[in-house]
Amino acid sequence: TALTLHHQLLGHHIDGHQHPFGHLIDTLQSEQYEERRYFNPQKLSDVRYEKLPFCMRVLLESTIRKCDGFYIKTDDVSSILDWQKQQNQAEIAFSPARVLLQDFTGIPAMVDLAAMRDALAKQGVDPNLVNPRCPTDLIVDHSLQIDYSKCAIQGPPSTMDESHGATVRSPACRPSPRGSSSSGSHCAGQRPGHRGGCTKASCSDAPSGRSAAVQIENTPLLCPFHLQPVSEPDTMIRNQEMELIRNKERLQFFKWCSKTFKNINVVPPDINTVHQLNLEYLCQVVQEGEGFIYPDSVVGTDSHTTMINGLGILGWGVGGIESEAVMLGQPVSLTLPQVVGCKLVGTINPLATSIDTVLGITKHLRQAGIGGKFVEFFGPGVQQLSAPDRTTIANMCPEYNATVSFFPVDDITLQHFKHTICSEEKLVVLEDYLKSIKLFRSYGDQSEEPQYSEVIEMNLSSIVPHVSGPKRPQDRVAVTCMKEDFINCLNEKVGFKGFHISKEKQATQVPFLHEGAEYNLAHGSVVIAAVISCTNNCNPSVMLAAGLLAKKAVEAGLMVKPYIRTSLVPGSGTVTHYLNTSGVLPYLRKLGFEVVGYGCATCVGNTAPLPESVVEAIKQGDLVACGVLSGNRHLEGRLCDCIRANYLASPPLVMAYAIAGTVSINLETEPLGVNSEGKDVYLRDIWPSKEEVNHTEENIVIASMFKELRSRMEKGSTFWNSLESAESALFPWDPKSTYIRCPSFFSKLSKEVCTPQSIEGAYPLLFLGDKVTTDHISPAGSIARVSAAAKYLQSKRLTPREFNSYGARRGNDAVMTRGTFASIKLQNRLIGKTGPKTLHIPSGQMLDVFEAAERYQRDGVPLIILAGKEYGSGSSRDWAAKGPYLLGVRAVIAESFEKIHRNHLVGMGIAPLQFLPGQNADSLELCGKERFTINIPQELIPRQQLIVQTSTGKSFSVMALFENDMDVAFFRHGGILKYVARSLLP
């Protein structure tokens, strides 16, 4: 078969020295280590090599080494060498060194592989042939929910603490449950997954005064089911127990995968988050395999995969469908990109964190229009950035639509590797090898400057502290302008920045009671403050800054109001380790920022319900309440339905706004609060200096954090080690399971490939506008009780408390299909209002999207989707394509597509069709209720124009966004999965 031949050819060429570039094989020798073989591109003696950007040199080395004349051809090598002329034109195939999966996207990928084994076994093929060909790491890190949390001890109120909307009548100890709002007088463990009974505990009164000598105490922890105190106040352990119990079926499946599939490494939950593991443990910089050393590279399904580029490792995000293809031996097909050189000059403002630098560069590059391009950083400013700073900057490249943001390895990176991945021997090998193939960057030698497609200069001294919001990450607001900007948002009409609150209602304050004390809520009041794992925790400096700020705040007598949902979910146990070692963790706890577990929580919509009194106050006043979080995802409605404004901020600024209790404040001129003596305390009074942060980081963090991670990896998980799973080559599907189900993607699999069929008489399932995200198409958060997915789960006798989230149930196609287009923020022009509903056009009935699709499928009617610009933007999410496919969608006609989502549609056999320039549904006067016929020729070619005819007699042309012959082949086969499965058939 094609796939087998590819691997046989590759192995034969390397082992038998018949490789087309065998003459480039060189040997690395030294007295300090054993000799290593490698492919040396410098032996091409081609002057164009040294002018290539460093990221393109990594692509070139891989293309040379993996060249087999089948998937990867010698012409690909020539195209990369001729990159200056071939960019945006030539197609090449790239084989990364490894694949990285997180569990939300990893579980559907592994379920597909298990289903492929079943399909091939039915055809008489050995199912053991289905294994990842490319080394794959799967990290279980996205299933944590905040069931338990401790909050701050609230001392006696200050009578002057009314400037930002809170008047406290009495002192309160603040036990704050993060789970269900159901109540009861005692807990007998009768709820599913609940361990043991509640014990009643009284809260000690908080200290009567506030001074520099602060007493740090434990606070009661409540049972999430009955709101009664439990005996053991260890929130992390309790949350981990709930996570393991809730997700046992998924974890048993992952355990089966780890034992059954070759070439896959599963990291169990509660070890680390995927991007942290990638940075701290999995990255090698230089890999060894097949008798050669070569640069590390990776494609991953986590949106933070690009962080690895900060360490000089080429990597970018792909969807679950593409990752499965790479796992099974298919290279990634890409058009040679333009590479933008970003020259960093100037000196960083001492008050600006790496997050400010990230957001400053994000805005700068977004305005430059670099979508789909590679970015490579150079210039004297690069040397001011630590390795963690670089990974934080590289993390945000999807936000300005670049594919990667690459920092070549230099002396600063090498210094970082001494504390992280490298033994002394490996460090010497790494440096010698990278220098031998000119992948090591020296900023002192101007002759090493590569040629770029264009150069953009960024002055780092122009960056000032910012936040981002209230609805989109690209809408940045200087901290000094925050109050004015928020008032403008209240005045503006409803849109990306506006809420349209009338002038007379902008001063509304709603009093409410919380745990016996009275408070006021107003527009701009902060009700959720979360320091979470997404962007920041790879960079110790910002987390330490938050901890040091918390220490100074507590010592200054400042507190956080008790109704604010506060949480601290680090991306790694090493973060807790260094926060504790540096002595700031008790002060974070004092302000309510208790470590509640490890994984993605608030950032993916897994936040707990707000107190009912808070929700009622928000609704009563129609208030624009706010969430502040330190992630990089804050789409409207994602945190909580009743929170309309969500701001991204650095961890220390999350703390600052939580203390202030409002975002409607100028932190430069207005105090955060008052101390016990009635004295105003300003942000400048408690902001830690860069010298303080750097001293703590250098002396405490770097040397210990990676040692701690390796210790955690070696110890493993007792729960995971004791977990039972099947031993069979085929997974024993449980028909009663609501988590793991065999999908129907391989039904009627045959060796023959059908010719493409035209789409006749299709109805639009949805008529959508601009910027429809993958969150709109396939939500990851909680399952609404009135949704189609909820009805299915209830039919399986599950209670709402047991629903879990869409992300956790991505291994069940029945749930995920019903959850497709289930976002409460979906704007469907067929019904004229938000929500997961659509019009069943033949009957004129408004139905759930799933119910309407079911009717169309019963009647044998194909479906399409009409959309505007940037369809499918946001996180890579394979169910955003799998769901529509199972609903019966054959094509999406949009003004433009997000690249990864376009790839997903092709990978599932759905045609991505683009309106011609200057045209859209409105200009063509489409009402969305027509029937559409799309003529697809049997000899389909890339980027071919197709004719669309409507039932009203109109016709128009669209561009079929099949970028290359491989895309066309995938579409003809009905998607990547069927393509790969057929390649294994005899």
PDB file of N, CA and C in Angstrom, residues 38-83:
ATOM      1  N   TYR A  38      24.412  13.032  11.116  1.00  0.00           N
ATOM      2  CA  TYR A  38      23.364  14.011  10.829  1.00  0.00           C
ATOM      3  C   TYR A  38      23.452  14.422   9.363  1.00  0.00           C
ATOM      4  N   PHE A  39      22.370  14.949   8.848  1.00  0.00           N
ATOM      5  CA  PHE A  39      22.346  15.513   7.499  1.00  0.00           C
ATOM      6  C   PHE A  39      22.760  16.978   7.601  1.00  0.00           C
ATOM      7  N   ASN A  40      23.795  17.337   6.873  1.00  0.00           N
ATOM      8  CA  ASN A  40      24.349  18.680   6.960  1.00  0.00           C
ATOM      9  C   ASN A  40      23.994  19.483   5.708  1.00  0.00           C
ATOM     10  N   PRO A  41      23.014  20.381   5.791  1.00  0.00           N
ATOM     11  CA  PRO A  41      22.633  21.163   4.605  1.00  0.00           C
ATOM     12  C   PRO A  41      23.752  22.043   4.074  1.00  0.00           C
ATOM     13  N   GLN A  42      24.738  22.353   4.914  1.00  0.00           N
ATOM     14  CA  GLN A  42      25.832  23.197   4.430  1.00  0.00           C
ATOM     15  C   GLN A  42      26.653  22.500   3.350  1.00  0.00           C
ATOM     16  N   LYS A  43      26.594  21.150   3.344  1.00  0.00           N
ATOM     17  CA  LYS A  43      27.345  20.411   2.327  1.00  0.00           C
ATOM     18  C   LYS A  43      26.708  20.523   0.945  1.00  0.00           C
ATOM     19  N   LEU A  44      25.533  21.176   0.882  1.00  0.00           N
ATOM     20  CA  LEU A  44      24.973  21.485  -0.437  1.00  0.00           C
ATOM     21  C   LEU A  44      25.815  22.529  -1.157  1.00  0.00           C
ATOM     22  N   SER A  45      26.611  23.271  -0.362  1.00  0.00           N
ATOM     23  CA  SER A  45      27.445  24.352  -0.912  1.00  0.00           C
ATOM     24  C   SER A  45      26.609  25.335  -1.728  1.00  0.00           C
ATOM     25  N   ASP A  46      25.448  25.650  -1.169  1.00  0.00           N
ATOM     26  CA  ASP A  46      24.522  26.562  -1.839  1.00  0.00           C
ATOM     27  C   ASP A  46      24.454  27.849  -1.021  1.00  0.00           C
ATOM     28  N   VAL A  47      24.837  28.976  -1.634  1.00  0.00           N
ATOM     29  CA  VAL A  47      24.886  30.245  -0.906  1.00  0.00           C
ATOM     30  C   VAL A  47      23.505  30.666  -0.414  1.00  0.00           C
ATOM     31  N   ARG A  48      22.438  30.132  -1.004  1.00  0.00           N
ATOM     32  CA  ARG A  48      21.092  30.520  -0.582  1.00  0.00           C
ATOM     33  C   ARG A  48      20.763  30.007   0.816  1.00  0.00           C
ATOM     34  N   TYR A  49      21.455  28.956   1.260  1.00  0.00           N
ATOM     35  CA  TYR A  49      21.137  28.370   2.565  1.00  0.00           C
ATOM     36  C   TYR A  49      21.344  29.375   3.690  1.00  0.00           C
ATOM     37  N   GLU A  50      22.463  30.085   3.677  1.00  0.00           N
ATOM     38  CA  GLU A  50      22.778  30.995   4.772  1.00  0.00           C
ATOM     39  C   GLU A  50      21.927  32.256   4.738  1.00  0.00           C
ATOM     40  N   LYS A  51      21.172  32.467   3.671  1.00  0.00           N
ATOM     41  CA  LYS A  51      20.254  33.607   3.616  1.00  0.00           C
ATOM     42  C   LYS A  51      18.836  33.219   4.021  1.00  0.00           C
ATOM     43  N   LEU A  52      18.609  31.932   4.245  1.00  0.00           N
ATOM     44  CA  LEU A  52      17.287  31.490   4.665  1.00  0.00           C
ATOM     45  C   LEU A  52      17.016  31.925   6.105  1.00  0.00           C
ATOM     46  N   PRO A  53      15.794  32.337   6.428  1.00  0.00           N
ATOM     47  CA  PRO A  53      15.433  32.514   7.839  1.00  0.00           C
ATOM     48  C   PRO A  53      15.667  31.211   8.593  1.00  0.00           C
ATOM     49  N   PHE A  54      15.930  31.303   9.892  1.00  0.00           N
ATOM     50  CA  PHE A  54      16.276  30.117  10.666  1.00  0.00           C
ATOM     51  C   PHE A  54      15.129  29.098  10.682  1.00  0.00           C
ATOM     52  N   CYS A  55      13.889  29.569  10.728  1.00  0.00           N
ATOM     53  CA  CYS A  55      12.765  28.630  10.725  1.00  0.00           C
ATOM     54  C   CYS A  55      12.698  27.861   9.409  1.00  0.00           C
ATOM     55  N   MET A  56      13.088  28.488   8.307  1.00  0.00           N
ATOM     56  CA  MET A  56      13.088  27.794   7.023  1.00  0.00           C
ATOM     57  C   MET A  56      14.227  26.774   6.952  1.00  0.00           C
ATOM     58  N   ARG A  57      15.311  27.009   7.676  1.00  0.00           N
ATOM     59  CA  ARG A  57      16.412  26.038   7.717  1.00  0.00           C
ATOM     60  C   ARG A  57      15.961  24.751   8.418  1.00  0.00           C
ATOM     61  N   VAL A  58      15.087  24.903   9.432  1.00  0.00           N
ATOM     62  CA  VAL A  58      14.544  23.711  10.087  1.00  0.00           C
ATOM     63  C   VAL A  58      13.683  22.918   9.097  1.00  0.00           C
ATOM     64  N   LEU A  59      12.837  23.608   8.344  1.00  0.00           N
ATOM     65  CA  LEU A  59      12.026  22.934   7.327  1.00  0.00           C
ATOM     66  C   LEU A  59      12.910  22.240   6.297  1.00  0.00           C
ATOM     67  N   LEU A  60      13.974  22.902   5.907  1.00  0.00           N
ATOM     68  CA  LEU A  60      14.862  22.331   4.893  1.00  0.00           C
ATOM     69  C   LEU A  60      15.515  21.056   5.399  1.00  0.00           C
ATOM     70  N   GLU A  61      16.035  21.073   6.627  1.00  0.00           N
ATOM     71  CA  GLU A  61      16.692  19.883   7.166  1.00  0.00           C
ATOM     72  C   GLU A  61      15.726  18.703   7.205  1.00  0.00           C
ATOM     73  N   SER A  62      14.502  18.940   7.653  1.00  0.00           N
ATOM     74  CA  SER A  62      13.515  17.867   7.721  1.00  0.00           C
ATOM     75  C   SER A  62      13.199  17.331   6.332  1.00  0.00           C
ATOM     76  N   THR A  63      13.066  18.232   5.373  1.00  0.00           N
ATOM     77  CA  THR A  63      12.743  17.817   4.005  1.00  0.00           C
ATOM     78  C   THR A  63      13.880  16.999   3.403  1.00  0.00           C
ATOM     79  N   ILE A  64      15.112  17.383   3.678  1.00  0.00           N
ATOM     80  CA  ILE A  64      16.266  16.609   3.202  1.00  0.00           C
ATOM     81  C   ILE A  64      16.267  15.220   3.838  1.00  0.00           C
ATOM     82  N   ARG A  65      16.136  15.184   5.143  1.00  0.00           N
ATOM     83  CA  ARG A  65      16.248  13.912   5.876  1.00  0.00           C
ATOM     84  C   ARG A  65      15.095  12.964   5.543  1.00  0.00           C
ATOM     85  N   LYS A  66      13.894  13.491   5.369  1.00  0.00           N
ATOM     86  CA  LYS A  66      12.715  12.656   5.143  1.00  0.00           C
ATOM     87  C   LYS A  66      12.397  12.443   3.666  1.00  0.00           C
ATOM     88  N   CYS A  67      13.237  12.956   2.791  1.00  0.00           N
ATOM     89  CA  CYS A  67      12.979  12.836   1.354  1.00  0.00           C
ATOM     90  C   CYS A  67      12.956  11.360   0.938  1.00  0.00           C
ATOM     91  N   ASP A  68      11.811  10.907   0.416  1.00  0.00           N
ATOM     92  CA  ASP A  68      11.671   9.510   0.013  1.00  0.00           C
ATOM     93  C   ASP A  68      11.235   9.373  -1.436  1.00  0.00           C
ATOM     94  N   GLY A  69      11.091  10.513  -2.130  1.00  0.00           N
ATOM     95  CA  GLY A  69      10.663  10.447  -3.515  1.00  0.00           C
ATOM     96  C   GLY A  69       9.206  10.100  -3.686  1.00  0.00           C
ATOM     97  N   PHE A  70       8.473   9.968  -2.584  1.00  0.00           N
ATOM     98  CA  PHE A  70       7.065   9.570  -2.675  1.00  0.00           C
ATOM     99  C   PHE A  70       6.181  10.704  -2.173  1.00  0.00           C
ATOM    100  N   TYR A  71       6.170  10.922  -0.865  1.00  0.00           N
ATOM    101  CA  TYR A  71       5.463  12.074  -0.321  1.00  0.00           C
ATOM    102  C   TYR A  71       6.339  13.325  -0.385  1.00  0.00           C
ATOM    103  N   ILE A  72       7.611  13.158  -0.019  1.00  0.00           N
ATOM    104  CA  ILE A  72       8.541  14.283   0.015  1.00  0.00           C
ATOM    105  C   ILE A  72       9.558  14.079  -1.092  1.00  0.00           C
ATOM    106  N   LYS A  73       9.590  15.020  -2.014  1.00  0.00           N
ATOM    107  CA  LYS A  73      10.390  14.872  -3.232  1.00  0.00           C
ATOM    108  C   LYS A  73      11.590  15.813  -3.204  1.00  0.00           C
ATOM    109  N   THR A  74      12.556  15.522  -4.065  1.00  0.00           N
ATOM    110  CA  THR A  74      13.739  16.384  -4.142  1.00  0.00           C
ATOM    111  C   THR A  74      13.364  17.793  -4.585  1.00  0.00           C
ATOM    112  N   ASP A  75      12.273  17.913  -5.324  1.00  0.00           N
ATOM    113  CA  ASP A  75      11.820  19.247  -5.728  1.00  0.00           C
ATOM    114  C   ASP A  75      11.439  20.101  -4.527  1.00  0.00           C
ATOM    115  N   ASP A  76      10.987  19.437  -3.450  1.00  0.00           N
ATOM    116  CA  ASP A  76      10.645  20.191  -2.242  1.00  0.00           C
ATOM    117  C   ASP A  76      11.886  20.870  -1.667  1.00  0.00           C
ATOM    118  N   VAL A  77      13.026  20.162  -1.704  1.00  0.00           N
ATOM    119  CA  VAL A  77      14.280  20.743  -1.227  1.00  0.00           C
ATOM    120  C   VAL A  77      14.664  21.937  -2.090  1.00  0.00           C
ATOM    121  N   SER A  78      14.540  21.794  -3.373  1.00  0.00           N
ATOM    122  CA  SER A  78      14.865  22.901  -4.285  1.00  0.00           C
ATOM    123  C   SER A  78      13.960  24.098  -4.046  1.00  0.00           C
ATOM    124  N   SER A  79      12.690  23.825  -3.769  1.00  0.00           N
ATOM    125  CA  SER A  79      11.742  24.924  -3.535  1.00  0.00           C
ATOM    126  C   SER A  79      12.103  25.712  -2.290  1.00  0.00           C
ATOM    127  N   ILE A  80      12.521  25.007  -1.225  1.00  0.00           N
ATOM    128  CA  ILE A  80      12.876  25.721   0.009  1.00  0.00           C
ATOM    129  C   ILE A  80      14.146  26.539  -0.198  1.00  0.00           C
ATOM    130  N   LEU A  81      15.145  25.968  -0.865  1.00  0.00           N
ATOM    131  CA  LEU A  81      16.357  26.726  -1.145  1.00  0.00           C
ATOM    132  C   LEU A  81      16.052  27.973  -1.970  1.00  0.00           C
ATOM    133  N   ASP A  82      15.060  27.862  -2.831  1.00  0.00           N
ATOM    134  CA  ASP A  82      14.664  28.991  -3.671  1.00  0.00           C
ATOM    135  C   ASP A  82      13.487  29.738  -3.051  1.00  0.00           C
ATOM    136  N   TRP A  83      13.480  29.743  -1.711  1.00  0.00           N
ATOM    137  CA  TRP A  83      12.328  30.258  -0.956  1.00  0.00           C
ATOM    138  C   TRP A  83      11.946  31.677  -1.341  1.00  0.00           C
TER     139      TRP A  83
END
